[in-house]
XYZ file of C-alpha atoms in Angstrom:
323
model
C 37.995 92.632 48.919
C 38.838 91.613 52.416
C 40.842 93.879 54.696
C 42.299 92.917 58.002
C 42.320 95.826 60.578
C 45.699 95.667 62.283
C 44.913 96.642 65.890
C 47.413 99.381 67.088
C 49.438 98.274 69.963
C 49.281 100.622 73.040
C 52.405 101.542 75.072
C 53.200 104.061 77.704
C 55.555 107.050 77.695
C 59.322 107.146 78.369
C 61.026 109.664 80.526
C 62.707 111.255 77.613
C 59.087 112.046 76.141
C 58.100 113.811 79.407
C 61.365 115.560 80.496
C 64.471 117.092 79.031
C 65.341 118.616 75.935
C 63.621 116.084 73.491
C 60.281 115.957 75.468
C 57.248 115.904 73.467
C 55.772 119.125 72.586
C 52.528 118.603 74.573
C 54.629 118.756 77.770
C 55.650 122.340 76.750
C 51.883 123.206 76.967
C 50.479 121.143 79.933
C 51.850 119.637 83.026
C 52.681 115.866 83.093
C 50.165 115.066 85.946
C 47.048 113.002 84.807
C 43.508 112.594 86.251
C 42.662 109.131 87.365
C 39.271 107.591 85.839
C 36.726 106.153 88.039
C 37.297 102.702 86.499
C 41.253 102.997 87.420
C 40.249 104.056 91.099
C 37.849 100.968 91.413
C 40.506 98.766 90.174
C 43.218 99.847 92.779
C 44.807 103.163 91.519
C 46.163 105.744 94.129
C 44.135 109.027 94.032
C 45.404 112.058 95.624
C 44.085 115.435 96.584
C 46.195 117.111 93.664
C 44.068 118.168 90.532
C 44.903 118.649 86.967
C 45.207 122.428 85.864
C 41.710 124.099 85.592
C 39.805 121.097 86.992
C 39.035 121.090 90.736
C 36.422 118.544 90.433
C 36.667 114.967 91.861
C 37.222 113.719 88.304
C 40.320 115.843 88.140
C 42.096 114.349 90.886
C 45.540 112.839 89.957
C 47.512 109.627 90.781
C 50.618 107.929 89.632
C 51.302 106.565 86.329
C 53.996 104.162 84.953
C 56.837 105.043 82.668
C 59.068 102.586 80.652
C 62.164 103.436 82.470
C 64.056 102.149 85.518
C 65.625 104.133 88.297
C 69.114 103.528 89.593
C 67.823 100.905 92.115
C 66.003 98.697 89.371
C 62.514 100.014 90.265
C 60.136 101.586 87.757
C 60.031 105.338 87.111
C 56.488 107.140 87.277
C 54.700 110.340 87.293
C 53.469 111.243 90.650
C 50.114 113.061 91.538
C 52.199 116.609 91.528
C 53.519 116.001 87.998
C 56.898 115.291 89.202
C 59.236 111.966 88.663
C 58.932 109.356 91.238
C 59.484 105.570 91.388
C 57.521 102.544 92.365
C 58.369 98.816 92.824
C 57.269 96.574 89.928
C 54.677 94.464 91.752
C 52.530 97.403 92.773
C 49.051 97.678 91.436
C 48.264 101.322 92.332
C 49.893 103.057 89.586
C 47.691 103.740 86.533
C 48.147 103.291 82.763
C 48.295 106.470 80.885
C 48.386 105.025 77.395
C 50.331 106.228 74.440
C 50.000 105.681 70.705
C 51.082 106.995 67.306
C 48.403 108.980 65.855
C 49.520 107.608 62.362
C 48.506 104.168 63.478
C 44.894 104.940 63.767
C 44.205 107.134 60.893
C 42.203 104.460 59.018
C 40.118 103.482 62.163
C 37.239 105.539 63.387
C 38.187 108.547 65.486
C 37.635 112.250 65.828
C 39.895 115.289 66.147
C 39.391 118.842 67.091
C 41.702 121.627 68.300
C 41.499 122.938 71.873
C 41.908 126.587 72.701
C 45.489 125.889 73.870
C 46.509 124.581 70.446
C 46.383 120.864 71.428
C 44.592 118.341 69.476
C 41.803 116.491 71.198
C 41.182 112.999 69.666
C 38.671 110.372 70.506
C 39.463 106.962 69.752
C 38.187 103.598 71.358
C 35.924 103.014 74.134
C 36.334 101.861 77.688
C 34.532 102.191 80.988
C 35.233 105.717 82.323
C 32.975 107.521 84.577
C 30.566 106.648 87.390
C 26.797 107.388 86.474
C 24.874 109.666 88.803
C 22.838 107.917 91.637
C 19.539 107.939 89.864
C 21.002 106.020 86.889
C 22.883 103.653 89.224
C 19.716 102.717 90.943
C 17.702 102.134 87.609
C 20.567 99.997 86.080
C 20.951 97.982 89.346
C 17.101 97.548 89.558
C 16.737 96.541 85.900
C 19.869 94.056 86.346
C 18.527 92.464 89.335
C 15.143 91.951 87.530
C 16.767 90.397 84.635
C 15.893 93.260 82.256
C 19.490 93.945 81.102
C 21.158 91.882 78.473
C 24.915 91.745 77.735
C 25.768 93.237 74.398
C 28.165 90.234 73.864
C 31.498 92.299 74.283
C 33.357 93.891 77.202
C 36.809 94.110 78.491
C 39.123 92.137 80.683
C 40.546 93.301 84.101
C 43.077 91.685 86.305
C 40.819 89.832 88.754
C 43.433 89.611 91.507
C 42.926 91.671 94.784
C 44.652 95.084 94.681
C 47.362 93.998 97.285
C 48.016 90.359 95.750
C 51.419 91.352 94.659
C 52.720 87.931 94.344
C 49.909 86.472 92.080
C 49.862 86.028 88.242
C 47.388 87.699 85.982
C 43.827 86.384 86.478
C 41.506 87.498 83.792
C 38.263 88.786 84.786
C 35.614 89.514 82.076
C 33.456 92.694 82.337
C 30.439 92.491 80.313
C 28.927 95.695 78.759
C 25.096 96.253 78.976
C 23.007 98.539 76.848
C 20.353 100.828 78.548
C 18.487 103.584 76.879
C 20.921 103.686 74.130
C 24.019 103.958 76.153
C 26.539 101.096 77.139
C 27.606 100.367 80.761
C 29.758 98.123 82.837
C 28.852 96.877 86.309
C 32.290 96.925 88.018
C 33.115 95.465 91.432
C 35.070 97.747 93.674
C 38.609 96.361 94.258
C 40.200 99.553 95.300
C 43.240 100.328 97.452
C 41.121 101.906 100.238
C 40.870 98.628 102.223
C 37.618 98.717 104.156
C 37.166 102.588 104.174
C 34.791 104.332 101.951
C 36.031 106.388 98.919
C 34.265 108.823 96.656
C 34.101 108.753 92.857
C 33.605 111.591 90.453
C 29.762 111.227 90.912
C 30.038 112.350 94.467
C 28.943 109.071 95.665
C 30.713 106.995 98.308
C 31.628 103.375 97.958
C 33.735 100.648 99.639
C 35.391 97.548 98.301
C 32.948 94.819 97.170
C 30.206 97.318 96.178
C 29.004 97.153 92.403
C 29.280 100.443 90.688
C 27.924 101.303 87.059
C 30.303 103.070 84.905
C 29.519 104.329 81.430
C 31.473 103.120 78.533
C 32.769 106.264 76.909
C 35.054 107.299 74.106
C 38.616 107.686 75.343
C 39.958 111.186 74.907
C 43.534 111.560 73.826
C 45.672 114.776 73.457
C 48.415 115.398 70.906
C 50.590 118.346 69.869
C 50.197 119.235 66.181
C 54.130 118.713 65.787
C 54.004 115.315 67.352
C 52.868 111.957 66.160
C 52.391 110.458 69.655
C 49.071 111.074 71.426
C 48.491 110.335 75.069
C 45.365 109.471 77.086
C 44.041 112.402 78.695
C 43.371 110.197 81.887
C 44.821 107.138 83.438
C 42.588 104.508 81.844
C 43.133 101.383 84.200
C 45.141 100.348 87.078
C 45.364 96.966 89.112
C 48.004 95.386 86.783
C 51.458 94.680 87.978
C 54.072 96.281 85.850
C 55.991 92.947 86.278
C 56.303 90.001 88.645
C 59.462 90.725 90.575
C 60.954 93.343 92.817
C 63.960 95.373 91.444
C 66.287 94.377 88.692
C 64.417 96.218 86.135
C 66.695 97.331 83.033
C 64.329 99.354 80.815
C 63.279 96.028 78.910
C 59.654 97.183 78.593
C 58.639 94.846 75.871
C 59.137 91.731 78.211
C 57.046 93.076 81.167
C 53.681 91.712 82.267
C 52.239 95.416 81.751
C 53.345 95.341 78.057
C 51.749 91.830 77.846
C 48.452 93.158 79.082
C 48.550 96.232 76.720
C 49.028 93.998 73.978
C 46.821 91.142 74.587
C 43.898 92.890 76.418
C 43.808 96.857 76.574
C 44.870 97.409 72.856
C 41.751 95.210 71.790
C 39.559 96.044 74.397
C 39.150 99.772 73.607
C 37.957 98.884 70.148
C 34.506 97.867 71.575
C 33.016 96.083 68.548
C 29.433 97.227 68.600
C 30.638 100.877 68.851
C 33.295 100.139 66.160
C 30.681 98.905 63.639
C 28.339 101.830 64.368
C 31.321 104.396 63.606
C 32.438 102.511 60.336
C 28.872 102.738 59.228
C 28.981 106.450 59.529
C 32.168 106.785 57.255
C 32.056 106.778 53.427
C 33.334 103.322 52.292
C 32.505 101.566 48.976
C 29.684 99.128 49.077
C 32.012 96.006 48.655
C 34.571 97.100 51.067
C 34.827 94.841 54.187
C 36.529 95.755 57.395
C 37.564 92.511 59.286
C 38.654 92.425 62.839
C 40.279 88.971 62.767
C 41.669 86.954 65.788
C 40.136 89.164 68.668
C 41.729 86.924 71.037
C 41.854 87.054 74.977
C 44.799 85.188 76.565
C 45.797 84.421 80.100
C 49.601 84.692 81.019
C 50.153 80.950 80.267
C 48.873 81.464 76.645
C 45.622 79.678 76.958
C 43.024 80.991 74.650
C 39.987 82.217 76.459
C 37.858 83.718 73.690
C 38.251 84.064 70.021
C 36.055 85.901 67.546
C 36.016 86.737 63.953
C 33.805 89.843 63.311
C 33.222 91.009 59.735
C 31.567 94.598 59.316
C 30.313 95.647 55.943
C 30.286 99.425 55.654
C 27.785 101.080 53.106
C 28.579 104.094 51.172
C 26.832 107.207 51.955
C 25.435 109.105 49.065
C 27.383 112.424 48.435
C 24.646 113.609 46.090
């Protein structure tokens, strides 16, 4: 029997989910501020000197992330580095994506779940470039890459290839290839940060500037959820460098028509399901021998609707003996 895996569509939080009487239960336990991933910093995210609670490391630094709502001037609400509400114009690329998703939509897809000491559920679902490797692995990967010893595994993710301050330019798909090295998956990402020509520091304590290539490990995405909520949210800002929309002002909470929602639907929702990793995880589960999981129409599109890439991947999952 053929089954089509419907890829769950990512979204972002609303102000009602973060603040007020009907906010998600998770925000009764933790502060709304979120740490910024190294990938997000490399793609233009603002990073502050504030930190998430109980994490004073460079990896715990916070930034801005978008909400779905507008403010009274037609700009977009966001959560600032200190966890308070703020607002940004729609064309900015410095605000990150803290993704949200109903847990019920991924229950038939590979994921893990465990409970943290504070009672929140920690879920891993999907894979994406996250943290910069240490300088020794950086050097080994770059040497192997330059020697032609690294081979792309045939999948990857899509970034907006525009410069971080190209506010008036439409989405430009930029493919990031994934490479395997000693059993791990990495991406070689060119720095396109908001630091202009000055150096900045990533979580590996190494300094970089725009134009440098940085090796980032492709890691499981960590999500957080309260047991009483269905909505789970990414622990960190996953990516930045994508405009919320293409005009200034005039936003009226119509999130489904925005360029950011288009990016989430057509790229990020699909990219986090790294195909090779997905196949490995499916094979760990107990499916019948004849059950086939199909990822159909894994399509990359640009803003004008032109198809860049289309794949049909069929994964056979073998039953593990329970005897």
